[in-house]
């Protein structure tokens, strides 16, 4: 008789359905966490964590797990090996991150082979999404944020420009997009130069631009340390004092380092898809969540919003697919993704898997003791013009 309660309890245990937690959703974050581009990985990671802070780290009953891997810089072979390990050993459901184009291009074939969705959160060369059907981009392309600069400059009385860009795919994209649109609208490019991606000395290139006597210098360099160095050379060589304007996509006045560059940036006009100063409830919530994960002194930039929106898109896939993340089904969700982002309305073009968004014209201003890129005009619902250029070249 004494055994009856124990037997009843044992029978109940086996009869009850198992209440085991669902497996986590694994996101392999491949980015630059050390070296001169370490801020890229930091911003992307903090943007992803800001989304999880605001919305919770469990989606459809599954916890989101981020597995970080460091490329150490523009290192395609390292990025490729890390992606292979994440897919085969860590069994990740998504690849994400990618601050730099060379790393993203190296990983695209791995994503195809593993049928693993690859979410680009910064890398901006137009061609990336053509390299794998499993790639989707939640950041921008250089042609997308550059062509509006050319259109605005031509319309607002800038007739002669000297072009300086970094000598790698995004720089060449920016150079081509600017020169094509600017000259088509009556402008003249009086000279152009490409500078090394690694450890450039900007002084001689800036001097060459000054000697050409343009009305403005068009600049694209990677955001962060290089933008600081360029602004320093531009100021020291006297171009600002000579009345030569500085224009370009927003990398050169990146929100993350704008305070460090200070007064020499005042009045610089750029075009970009995100500004810390963007006014919207979504951006207010994003800034608050970012401060909670990164500290009040850290300023989110366009890479952080790429991480945030990329994480939001991944969460949407998990909501739709639940227990099993199938690569092809995930891409169908991602190709039709749209949302109200901290930057404004965004959507994915299902034909190109690239983002469609507003591109803003901004001016650096000093407000409340801080420097901000203040938006004053915009190009709404702007697609990547680089895809059209690729179509023309293929004909």
mmCIF file of N, CA and C in Angstrom, residues 165-214:
data_model
loop_
_atom_site.group_PDB
_atom_site.id
_atom_site.type_symbol
_atom_site.label_atom_id
_atom_site.label_comp_id
_atom_site.label_asym_id
_atom_site.label_seq_id
_atom_site.Cartn_x
_atom_site.Cartn_y
_atom_site.Cartn_z
ATOM 1 N N UNK A 165 38.335 59.352 -52.925
ATOM 2 C CA UNK A 165 37.665 58.177 -52.371
ATOM 3 C C UNK A 165 38.694 57.118 -51.983
ATOM 4 N N UNK A 166 38.305 56.244 -51.060
ATOM 5 C CA UNK A 166 39.138 55.103 -50.692
ATOM 6 C C UNK A 166 39.146 54.083 -51.822
ATOM 7 N N UNK A 167 40.304 53.470 -52.037
ATOM 8 C CA UNK A 167 40.502 52.583 -53.175
ATOM 9 C C UNK A 167 40.070 51.148 -52.840
ATOM 10 N N UNK A 168 38.765 50.950 -52.693
ATOM 11 C CA UNK A 168 38.171 49.607 -52.595
ATOM 12 C C UNK A 168 36.735 49.726 -53.045
ATOM 13 N N UNK A 169 36.016 48.600 -53.106
ATOM 14 C CA UNK A 169 34.721 48.562 -53.806
ATOM 15 C C UNK A 169 33.752 49.673 -53.408
ATOM 16 N N UNK A 170 33.494 49.925 -52.106
ATOM 17 C CA UNK A 170 32.563 51.010 -51.773
ATOM 18 C C UNK A 170 33.037 52.378 -52.260
ATOM 19 N N UNK A 171 34.347 52.630 -52.174
ATOM 20 C CA UNK A 171 34.870 53.899 -52.663
ATOM 21 C C UNK A 171 34.671 54.062 -54.161
ATOM 22 N N UNK A 172 34.894 52.977 -54.899
ATOM 23 C CA UNK A 172 34.695 53.036 -56.346
ATOM 24 C C UNK A 172 33.218 53.204 -56.685
ATOM 25 N N UNK A 173 32.345 52.562 -55.898
ATOM 26 C CA UNK A 173 30.901 52.759 -56.072
ATOM 27 C C UNK A 173 30.526 54.223 -55.853
ATOM 28 N N UNK A 174 31.058 54.807 -54.777
ATOM 29 C CA UNK A 174 30.743 56.202 -54.457
ATOM 30 C C UNK A 174 31.259 57.135 -55.549
ATOM 31 N N UNK A 175 32.487 56.919 -55.987
ATOM 32 C CA UNK A 175 33.089 57.742 -57.035
ATOM 33 C C UNK A 175 32.251 57.695 -58.311
ATOM 34 N N UNK A 176 31.896 56.482 -58.734
ATOM 35 C CA UNK A 176 31.129 56.319 -59.967
ATOM 36 C C UNK A 176 29.753 56.959 -59.862
ATOM 37 N N UNK A 177 29.061 56.700 -58.741
ATOM 38 C CA UNK A 177 27.703 57.239 -58.579
ATOM 39 C C UNK A 177 27.710 58.756 -58.554
ATOM 40 N N UNK A 178 28.675 59.341 -57.830
ATOM 41 C CA UNK A 178 28.713 60.796 -57.740
ATOM 42 C C UNK A 178 29.031 61.414 -59.097
ATOM 43 N N UNK A 179 30.096 60.939 -59.741
ATOM 44 C CA UNK A 179 30.536 61.566 -60.985
ATOM 45 C C UNK A 179 29.483 61.424 -62.086
ATOM 46 N N UNK A 180 28.835 60.260 -62.152
ATOM 47 C CA UNK A 180 27.816 60.048 -63.181
ATOM 48 C C UNK A 180 26.645 61.003 -63.005
ATOM 49 N N UNK A 181 26.127 61.100 -61.793
ATOM 50 C CA UNK A 181 24.958 61.957 -61.546
ATOM 51 C C UNK A 181 25.318 63.437 -61.600
ATOM 52 N N UNK A 182 26.484 63.807 -61.073
ATOM 53 C CA UNK A 182 26.888 65.211 -61.019
ATOM 54 C C UNK A 182 27.115 65.775 -62.411
ATOM 55 N N UNK A 183 27.837 65.035 -63.255
ATOM 56 C CA UNK A 183 28.105 65.528 -64.615
ATOM 57 C C UNK A 183 26.843 65.514 -65.469
ATOM 58 N N UNK A 184 25.950 64.535 -65.213
ATOM 59 C CA UNK A 184 24.687 64.476 -65.963
ATOM 60 C C UNK A 184 23.812 65.684 -65.683
ATOM 61 N N UNK A 185 24.038 66.342 -64.547
ATOM 62 C CA UNK A 185 23.245 67.516 -64.186
ATOM 63 C C UNK A 185 24.055 68.815 -64.294
ATOM 64 N N UNK A 186 25.087 68.789 -65.122
ATOM 65 C CA UNK A 186 25.797 70.018 -65.467
ATOM 66 C C UNK A 186 27.046 70.306 -64.671
ATOM 67 N N UNK A 187 27.407 69.467 -63.727
ATOM 68 C CA UNK A 187 28.603 69.706 -62.932
ATOM 69 C C UNK A 187 29.866 69.237 -63.624
ATOM 70 N N UNK A 188 31.009 69.696 -63.124
ATOM 71 C CA UNK A 188 32.312 69.315 -63.669
ATOM 72 C C UNK A 188 33.180 68.730 -62.566
ATOM 73 N N UNK A 189 33.774 67.571 -62.832
ATOM 74 C CA UNK A 189 34.736 66.973 -61.909
ATOM 75 C C UNK A 189 36.131 67.384 -62.376
ATOM 76 N N UNK A 190 36.787 68.263 -61.618
ATOM 77 C CA UNK A 190 38.058 68.840 -62.061
ATOM 78 C C UNK A 190 39.247 67.943 -61.740
ATOM 79 N N UNK A 191 39.020 66.876 -61.024
ATOM 80 C CA UNK A 191 40.086 65.931 -60.707
ATOM 81 C C UNK A 191 39.578 64.883 -59.744
ATOM 82 N N UNK A 192 40.265 63.745 -59.705
ATOM 83 C CA UNK A 192 39.865 62.696 -58.772
ATOM 84 C C UNK A 192 41.073 61.856 -58.397
ATOM 85 N N UNK A 193 41.020 61.284 -57.212
ATOM 86 C CA UNK A 193 42.122 60.455 -56.738
ATOM 87 C C UNK A 193 41.555 59.385 -55.815
ATOM 88 N N UNK A 194 42.206 58.219 -55.821
ATOM 89 C CA UNK A 194 41.835 57.124 -54.932
ATOM 90 C C UNK A 194 42.966 56.898 -53.936
ATOM 91 N N UNK A 195 42.613 56.799 -52.669
ATOM 92 C CA UNK A 195 43.626 56.670 -51.618
ATOM 93 C C UNK A 195 43.600 55.250 -51.067
ATOM 94 N N UNK A 196 44.744 54.758 -50.555
ATOM 95 C CA UNK A 196 44.785 53.390 -50.023
ATOM 96 C C UNK A 196 43.794 53.197 -48.882
ATOM 97 N N UNK A 197 43.232 51.983 -48.793
ATOM 98 C CA UNK A 197 42.289 51.691 -47.721
ATOM 99 C C UNK A 197 42.999 51.613 -46.375
ATOM 100 N N UNK A 198 44.183 51.019 -46.362
ATOM 101 C CA UNK A 198 44.890 50.827 -45.103
ATOM 102 C C UNK A 198 45.906 51.948 -44.880
ATOM 103 N N UNK A 199 45.818 52.577 -43.725
ATOM 104 C CA UNK A 199 46.787 53.577 -43.251
ATOM 105 C C UNK A 199 47.106 54.672 -44.269
ATOM 106 N N UNK A 200 46.114 55.352 -44.810
ATOM 107 C CA UNK A 200 46.395 56.406 -45.793
ATOM 108 C C UNK A 200 46.941 57.678 -45.131
ATOM 109 N N UNK A 201 47.823 58.370 -45.835
ATOM 110 C CA UNK A 201 48.266 59.714 -45.442
ATOM 111 C C UNK A 201 47.497 60.685 -46.335
ATOM 112 N N UNK A 202 46.534 61.384 -45.762
ATOM 113 C CA UNK A 202 45.629 62.198 -46.573
ATOM 114 C C UNK A 202 46.240 63.524 -47.037
ATOM 115 N N UNK A 203 47.292 63.985 -46.364
ATOM 116 C CA UNK A 203 47.811 65.335 -46.627
ATOM 117 C C UNK A 203 48.138 65.591 -48.098
ATOM 118 N N UNK A 204 48.913 64.728 -48.775
ATOM 119 C CA UNK A 204 49.230 65.031 -50.178
ATOM 120 C C UNK A 204 48.016 65.003 -51.096
ATOM 121 N N UNK A 205 47.061 64.153 -50.807
ATOM 122 C CA UNK A 205 45.847 64.080 -51.633
ATOM 123 C C UNK A 205 44.988 65.329 -51.447
ATOM 124 N N UNK A 206 44.918 65.798 -50.213
ATOM 125 C CA UNK A 206 44.151 67.018 -49.932
ATOM 126 C C UNK A 206 44.815 68.221 -50.588
ATOM 127 N N UNK A 207 46.150 68.259 -50.569
ATOM 128 C CA UNK A 207 46.873 69.362 -51.208
ATOM 129 C C UNK A 207 46.628 69.373 -52.713
ATOM 130 N N UNK A 208 46.604 68.188 -53.301
ATOM 131 C CA UNK A 208 46.334 68.079 -54.736
ATOM 132 C C UNK A 208 44.941 68.630 -55.064
ATOM 133 N N UNK A 209 43.988 68.318 -54.185
ATOM 134 C CA UNK A 209 42.631 68.838 -54.374
ATOM 135 C C UNK A 209 42.613 70.352 -54.271
ATOM 136 N N UNK A 210 43.324 70.901 -53.305
ATOM 137 C CA UNK A 210 43.366 72.360 -53.123
ATOM 138 C C UNK A 210 43.947 73.048 -54.350
ATOM 139 N N UNK A 211 45.001 72.460 -54.914
ATOM 140 C CA UNK A 211 45.662 73.051 -56.073
ATOM 141 C C UNK A 211 44.751 73.097 -57.300
ATOM 142 N N UNK A 212 43.767 72.198 -57.349
ATOM 143 C CA UNK A 212 42.839 72.168 -58.490
ATOM 144 C C UNK A 212 41.784 73.264 -58.406
ATOM 145 N N UNK A 213 41.694 73.962 -57.261
ATOM 146 C CA UNK A 213 40.777 75.079 -57.040
ATOM 147 C C UNK A 213 39.299 74.721 -57.333
ATOM 148 N N UNK A 214 38.802 73.672 -56.726
ATOM 149 C CA UNK A 214 37.385 73.346 -56.910
ATOM 150 C C UNK A 214 36.513 74.200 -56.000
#
